[in-house]
Tab-separated table of C-alpha atoms and ligand atoms in Angstrom:
chain	number	residue	atom	x	y	z
A	226	MET	CA	1.288	-22.410	-0.809
A	227	ARG	CA	1.876	-21.417	-4.393
A	228	ILE	CA	5.038	-19.416	-5.535
A	229	ILE	CA	5.132	-17.552	-8.719
A	230	ARG	CA	8.289	-16.532	-9.259
A	231	VAL	CA	8.889	-13.809	-11.733
A	232	GLU	CA	12.080	-12.185	-13.138
A	233	ASN	CA	11.245	-8.542	-12.273
A	234	TYR	CA	9.042	-6.049	-10.421
A	235	GLU	CA	7.019	-4.830	-13.538
A	236	GLU	CA	6.342	-8.678	-13.947
A	237	LEU	CA	5.172	-9.275	-10.422
A	238	SER	CA	3.021	-6.012	-10.652
A	239	LYS	CA	1.439	-7.842	-13.827
A	240	ARG	CA	0.531	-10.970	-11.849
A	241	ALA	CA	-0.256	-9.464	-8.635
A	242	GLY	CA	-2.788	-6.954	-10.347
A	243	ALA	CA	-4.089	-10.247	-12.626
A	244	LEU	CA	-4.754	-11.850	-9.388
A	245	LEU	CA	-6.393	-8.947	-7.947
A	246	ALA	CA	-8.320	-8.022	-10.710
A	247	ALA	CA	-9.715	-11.863	-11.271
A	248	GLN	CA	-10.899	-11.749	-7.352
A	249	ILE	CA	-13.097	-8.675	-8.449
A	250	THR	CA	-14.304	-10.142	-11.653
A	251	LEU	CA	-15.550	-13.544	-9.937
A	252	LYS	CA	-16.768	-11.878	-7.337
A	253	PRO	CA	-17.756	-8.116	-7.731
A	254	ASN	CA	-18.720	-7.851	-4.041
A	255	SER	CA	-15.345	-8.612	-2.813
A	256	VAL	CA	-13.802	-7.370	0.500
A	257	LEU	CA	-10.415	-6.783	-0.558
A	258	GLY	CA	-7.820	-6.167	2.194
A	259	LEU	CA	-5.218	-3.881	1.283
A	260	ALA	CA	-1.750	-2.817	1.758
A	261	THR	CA	0.456	0.046	1.305
A	262	GLY	CA	4.418	0.056	0.732
A	263	THR	CA	6.033	0.772	-2.613
A	264	THR	CA	5.768	-3.031	-3.339
A	265	PRO	CA	1.741	-3.052	-4.327
A	266	ILE	CA	2.050	0.263	-6.462
A	267	GLY	CA	2.419	-1.511	-9.801
A	268	ALA	CA	-0.291	-3.705	-9.131
A	269	TYR	CA	-3.034	-1.012	-8.039
A	270	GLU	CA	-1.825	0.373	-11.672
A	271	HIS	CA	-2.822	-2.359	-13.377
A	272	LEU	CA	-6.032	-2.539	-11.582
A	273	ILE	CA	-6.590	1.276	-12.499
A	274	GLN	CA	-5.686	0.357	-16.504
A	275	GLY	CA	-8.328	-2.589	-15.941
A	276	TYR	CA	-10.894	-0.259	-14.831
A	277	GLU	CA	-10.081	2.453	-17.772
A	278	SER	CA	-10.364	-0.395	-20.371
A	279	GLY	CA	-13.496	-1.138	-19.082
A	280	ASP	CA	-12.722	-4.508	-17.584
A	281	LEU	CA	-12.957	-4.009	-14.053
A	282	ASP	CA	-15.959	-2.439	-11.877
A	283	PHE	CA	-15.392	-1.402	-8.537
A	284	ARG	CA	-18.782	-0.490	-7.804
A	285	ALA	CA	-19.656	-3.177	-5.368
A	286	VAL	CA	-16.183	-3.773	-3.646
A	287	GLN	CA	-14.952	-2.821	-0.229
A	288	SER	CA	-11.890	-2.616	1.191
A	289	VAL	CA	-10.384	-2.928	4.547
A	290	ASN	CA	-6.492	-1.740	4.902
A	291	LEU	CA	-3.682	-3.325	7.037
A	292	ASP	CA	-2.604	0.082	9.107
A	293	GLU	CA	-2.297	3.198	9.488
A	294	TYR	CA	0.304	5.634	11.324
A	295	GLU	CA	-1.104	6.855	14.702
A	296	GLY	CA	-1.310	10.796	14.869
A	297	LEU	CA	-1.794	11.346	11.079
A	298	SER	CA	-5.010	12.313	9.637
A	299	GLY	CA	-6.579	10.837	6.455
A	300	SER	CA	-5.376	14.330	5.005
A	301	ASP	CA	-1.834	13.757	5.837
A	302	PRO	CA	0.249	13.188	2.567
A	303	GLN	CA	2.155	10.938	4.800
A	304	SER	CA	-0.860	8.658	5.862
A	305	TYR	CA	-1.772	5.337	4.413
A	306	ARG	CA	-5.257	6.755	3.607
A	307	TYR	CA	-3.894	9.447	1.683
A	308	PHE	CA	-1.725	6.765	-0.048
A	309	MET	CA	-4.708	4.626	-0.893
A	310	ASN	CA	-6.769	7.790	-2.301
A	311	ASP	CA	-3.731	8.735	-4.351
A	312	LYS	CA	-2.752	5.423	-5.904
A	313	LEU	CA	-5.866	3.596	-6.180
A	314	PHE	CA	-9.117	4.728	-4.991
A	315	ASP	CA	-9.244	8.161	-6.669
A	316	HIS	CA	-8.796	6.474	-10.000
A	317	VAL	CA	-11.307	3.832	-9.903
A	318	ASN	CA	-15.092	3.581	-9.397
A	319	ILE	CA	-14.924	2.228	-5.919
A	320	ASP	CA	-17.514	4.021	-3.288
A	321	LYS	CA	-14.912	5.619	-0.914
A	322	GLU	CA	-17.493	5.489	1.708
A	323	ARG	CA	-16.981	1.606	1.735
A	324	THR	CA	-13.065	1.666	1.349
A	325	PHE	CA	-11.955	1.461	5.367
A	326	VAL	CA	-8.173	2.228	6.940
A	327	PRO	CA	-7.693	2.206	10.652
A	328	SER	CA	-7.902	5.922	11.785
A	329	GLY	CA	-4.821	7.224	13.066
A	330	ARG	CA	-6.566	10.091	15.075
A	331	ALA	CA	-9.032	8.264	16.954
A	332	GLU	CA	-8.303	7.413	20.333
A	333	ALA	CA	-6.512	4.039	19.771
A	334	GLY	CA	-8.232	1.533	22.308
A	335	ALA	CA	-11.735	2.271	20.913
A	336	GLU	CA	-10.486	2.291	17.387
A	337	CYS	CA	-8.961	-1.057	17.702
A	338	VAL	CA	-12.022	-2.515	18.838
A	339	ARG	CA	-13.974	-0.659	16.191
A	340	TYR	CA	-11.840	-1.976	13.130
A	341	ASP	CA	-12.158	-5.426	14.319
A	342	GLU	CA	-16.110	-5.335	14.387
A	343	LEU	CA	-16.337	-3.544	11.075
A	344	ILE	CA	-14.255	-6.388	9.428
A	345	GLU	CA	-16.533	-9.107	11.492
A	346	SER	CA	-19.640	-7.078	10.007
A	347	LEU	CA	-18.436	-7.084	6.212
A	348	GLY	CA	-18.165	-10.858	6.738
A	349	GLY	CA	-14.225	-10.915	6.905
A	350	VAL	CA	-11.640	-10.360	4.198
A	351	ASP	CA	-11.804	-12.283	0.631
A	352	LEU	CA	-8.620	-11.692	-0.523
A	353	GLN	CA	-5.761	-10.139	1.655
A	354	LEU	CA	-2.989	-8.376	-0.332
A	355	LEU	CA	0.474	-8.490	1.947
A	356	GLY	CA	3.601	-6.731	1.551
A	357	LEU	CA	6.523	-7.533	3.405
A	358	GLY	CA	8.824	-5.563	5.990
A	359	ARG	CA	12.353	-6.333	5.679
A	360	ASN	CA	12.569	-7.754	9.400
A	361	GLY	CA	9.407	-10.195	8.400
A	362	HIS	CA	6.809	-8.034	9.244
A	363	ILE	CA	3.059	-7.789	7.730
A	364	GLY	CA	0.774	-4.927	8.248
A	365	PHE	CA	2.555	-3.599	11.098
A	366	ASN	CA	2.894	-6.536	13.027
A	367	GLU	CA	6.544	-6.592	14.265
A	368	PRO	CA	8.724	-9.192	15.238
A	369	SER	CA	7.685	-10.048	18.957
A	370	ASP	CA	6.848	-13.016	21.166
A	371	VAL	CA	3.698	-13.851	20.703
A	372	PHE	CA	1.363	-13.612	17.681
A	373	PRO	CA	-0.995	-10.490	18.136
A	374	ALA	CA	-4.742	-11.577	17.334
A	375	GLY	CA	-6.433	-8.608	16.884
A	376	THR	CA	-6.290	-4.922	15.866
A	377	HIS	CA	-3.677	-3.315	17.989
A	378	THR	CA	-1.568	-0.524	18.504
A	379	VAL	CA	2.495	-0.963	17.729
A	380	ALA	CA	5.635	0.491	18.602
A	381	LEU	CA	7.599	0.366	15.403
A	382	THR	CA	10.702	-1.298	15.718
A	383	GLU	CA	14.152	0.860	14.744
A	384	SER	CA	14.800	-0.781	11.595
A	385	THR	CA	11.140	-0.418	10.196
A	386	ILE	CA	11.332	3.682	11.321
A	387	GLN	CA	14.557	3.537	8.839
A	388	ALA	CA	13.310	1.474	6.033
A	389	ASN	CA	10.130	3.536	6.267
A	390	SER	CA	11.847	7.034	6.580
A	391	ARG	CA	12.893	7.305	2.338
A	392	LEU	CA	9.368	8.180	2.182
A	393	PHE	CA	9.533	10.868	4.819
A	394	ALA	CA	11.661	14.204	4.407
A	395	LYS	CA	13.543	12.568	7.663
A	396	ALA	CA	13.685	9.661	9.680
A	397	GLU	CA	12.454	12.107	12.815
A	398	ASP	CA	8.992	12.720	10.891
A	399	VAL	CA	8.300	8.808	10.820
A	400	PRO	CA	5.730	8.544	13.404
A	401	ARG	CA	6.654	5.873	16.102
A	402	HIS	CA	3.495	4.152	16.841
A	403	ALA	CA	0.765	2.603	14.367
A	404	ILE	CA	-2.327	0.967	14.414
A	405	THR	CA	-2.708	-2.628	12.425
A	406	MET	CA	-4.645	-5.413	11.925
A	407	GLY	CA	-3.581	-8.621	13.916
A	408	ILE	CA	-2.232	-11.836	12.529
A	409	ARG	CA	-5.520	-13.707	13.589
A	410	THR	CA	-7.496	-11.338	11.362
A	411	ILE	CA	-4.975	-11.705	8.500
A	412	MET	CA	-5.013	-15.016	8.526
A	413	ARG	CA	-8.647	-15.487	8.676
A	414	ALA	CA	-8.933	-13.837	4.813
A	415	LYS	CA	-9.910	-16.375	2.549
A	416	LYS	CA	-7.211	-16.089	0.229
A	417	ILE	CA	-3.903	-14.051	0.771
A	418	LEU	CA	-1.211	-13.032	-2.087
A	419	LEU	CA	1.958	-11.777	-0.413
A	420	ILE	CA	4.296	-9.688	-2.777
A	421	ALA	CA	7.665	-9.154	-2.216
A	422	SER	CA	10.487	-7.421	-4.631
A	423	GLY	CA	13.846	-6.825	-4.231
A	424	ALA	CA	17.085	-8.367	-2.674
A	425	ASP	CA	16.589	-6.510	0.722
A	426	LYS	CA	13.541	-8.804	1.097
A	427	ALA	CA	15.436	-11.842	0.268
A	428	GLU	CA	16.268	-12.891	3.837
A	429	ALA	CA	12.916	-12.084	5.435
A	430	LEU	CA	10.990	-14.103	2.656
A	431	LYS	CA	13.185	-17.165	2.712
A	432	SER	CA	12.760	-17.566	6.701
A	433	ALA	CA	8.868	-16.611	6.063
A	434	LEU	CA	8.325	-19.471	3.371
A	435	TYR	CA	11.225	-22.313	4.471
A	436	GLY	CA	11.928	-20.964	8.332
A	437	PRO	CA	10.242	-22.372	11.282
A	438	ILE	CA	7.120	-20.221	12.225
A	439	THR	CA	7.938	-18.053	14.572
A	440	PRO	CA	6.356	-14.540	15.870
A	441	GLN	CA	9.975	-13.176	15.589
A	442	LEU	CA	9.317	-13.394	12.107
A	443	PRO	CA	5.716	-12.532	12.129
A	444	ALA	CA	5.089	-13.506	8.371
A	445	SER	CA	6.412	-17.087	8.927
A	446	ILE	CA	2.909	-17.739	10.186
A	447	LEU	CA	1.468	-17.409	6.573
A	448	GLN	CA	2.947	-21.036	5.906
A	449	LEU	CA	-0.100	-22.320	7.812
A	450	HIS	CA	-2.467	-20.627	5.449
A	451	SER	CA	-4.842	-22.916	3.332
A	452	ASP	CA	-4.723	-20.453	0.337
A	453	LEU	CA	-1.614	-18.258	0.101
A	454	THR	CA	0.076	-17.308	-3.054
A	455	VAL	CA	3.434	-15.712	-3.170
A	456	VAL	CA	4.620	-13.449	-5.933
A	457	ALA	CA	8.260	-12.516	-6.009
A	458	ASP	CA	10.728	-11.330	-8.110
A	459	ALA	CA	14.043	-12.873	-8.868
A	460	ALA	CA	15.734	-10.468	-6.544
A	461	ALA	CA	13.967	-11.111	-3.341
A	462	LEU	CA	13.838	-15.071	-4.225
A	463	PRO	CA	17.071	-15.859	-5.563
A	464	GLU	CA	17.142	-19.579	-7.149
A	465	ALA	CA	19.379	-20.775	-4.301
A	466	ALA	CA	16.709	-20.159	-1.823
B	790	GLP	C1	5.023	-0.795	5.511
B	790	GLP	C2	3.867	-1.476	5.738
B	790	GLP	C3	3.464	-2.807	5.393
B	790	GLP	C4	4.400	-2.872	4.201
B	790	GLP	C5	6.042	-2.683	4.109
B	790	GLP	C6	6.733	-2.566	3.264
B	790	GLP	O1	5.910	-0.961	6.990
B	790	GLP	N1	3.177	-1.343	7.073
B	790	GLP	O2	2.299	-3.205	5.153
B	790	GLP	O3	4.346	-4.136	3.733
B	790	GLP	O4	5.826	-1.163	4.555
B	790	GLP	O5	6.963	-1.953	2.231
B	790	GLP	P1	7.439	-1.898	0.979
B	790	GLP	O6	6.653	-2.429	0.385
B	790	GLP	O7	7.464	-0.164	0.763
B	790	GLP	O8	9.071	-2.469	1.262
């Protein structure tokens, strides 16, 4: 595990953006595993700047996203497909046909099977970017009694619904279910980049990095990955941790 502790969100975005950019430069046809949430937005801005300055070429890049809310179509501004288009894909020369997000509108059982097969057919993920839920979730793998393996549907916990409600007009609007890549798929990525910012992530991050490996804190399994980089700011990773 490699831990990069930086002062603030701006620095985190720069460092995470640079690691993603390096992946694309070193392997132009990378399969990137991408994440939503507010944390990766700054890193995506750095990628857009890299494209605009002519340093980054996304032509051969493919991407698979971690998750999607059930019931939302890609044109819904609250959907993760919309988020990815808005925050990254619309601003770089990626072939959108080769960017994949689980469908929130398809029949869930079949979509889970299709998504796992799709990732397999791409040859797996080269670099998986992960944010961290306040309860230690990754993707939408919520605390549970087992580590779910493949893509599956999940009932969101009350704490996740509350945390994500800041992005909706009201908490009632937050979908109660989501479809997410499973832990095995995430752990099979060749490299993982976990980013965490802000004091409200400190407890989950500390447990994830130094606590027991348990499905009650899904991110704790990342300790077993052989190529994990963590970029966290001072608020998320106080020196005392
Ligand atoms: C959502 C996403 C996660 C993300 C988490 C944290 O629940 N499904 O992939 O890591 O939010 O989001 P934020 O970065 O906004 O704190």
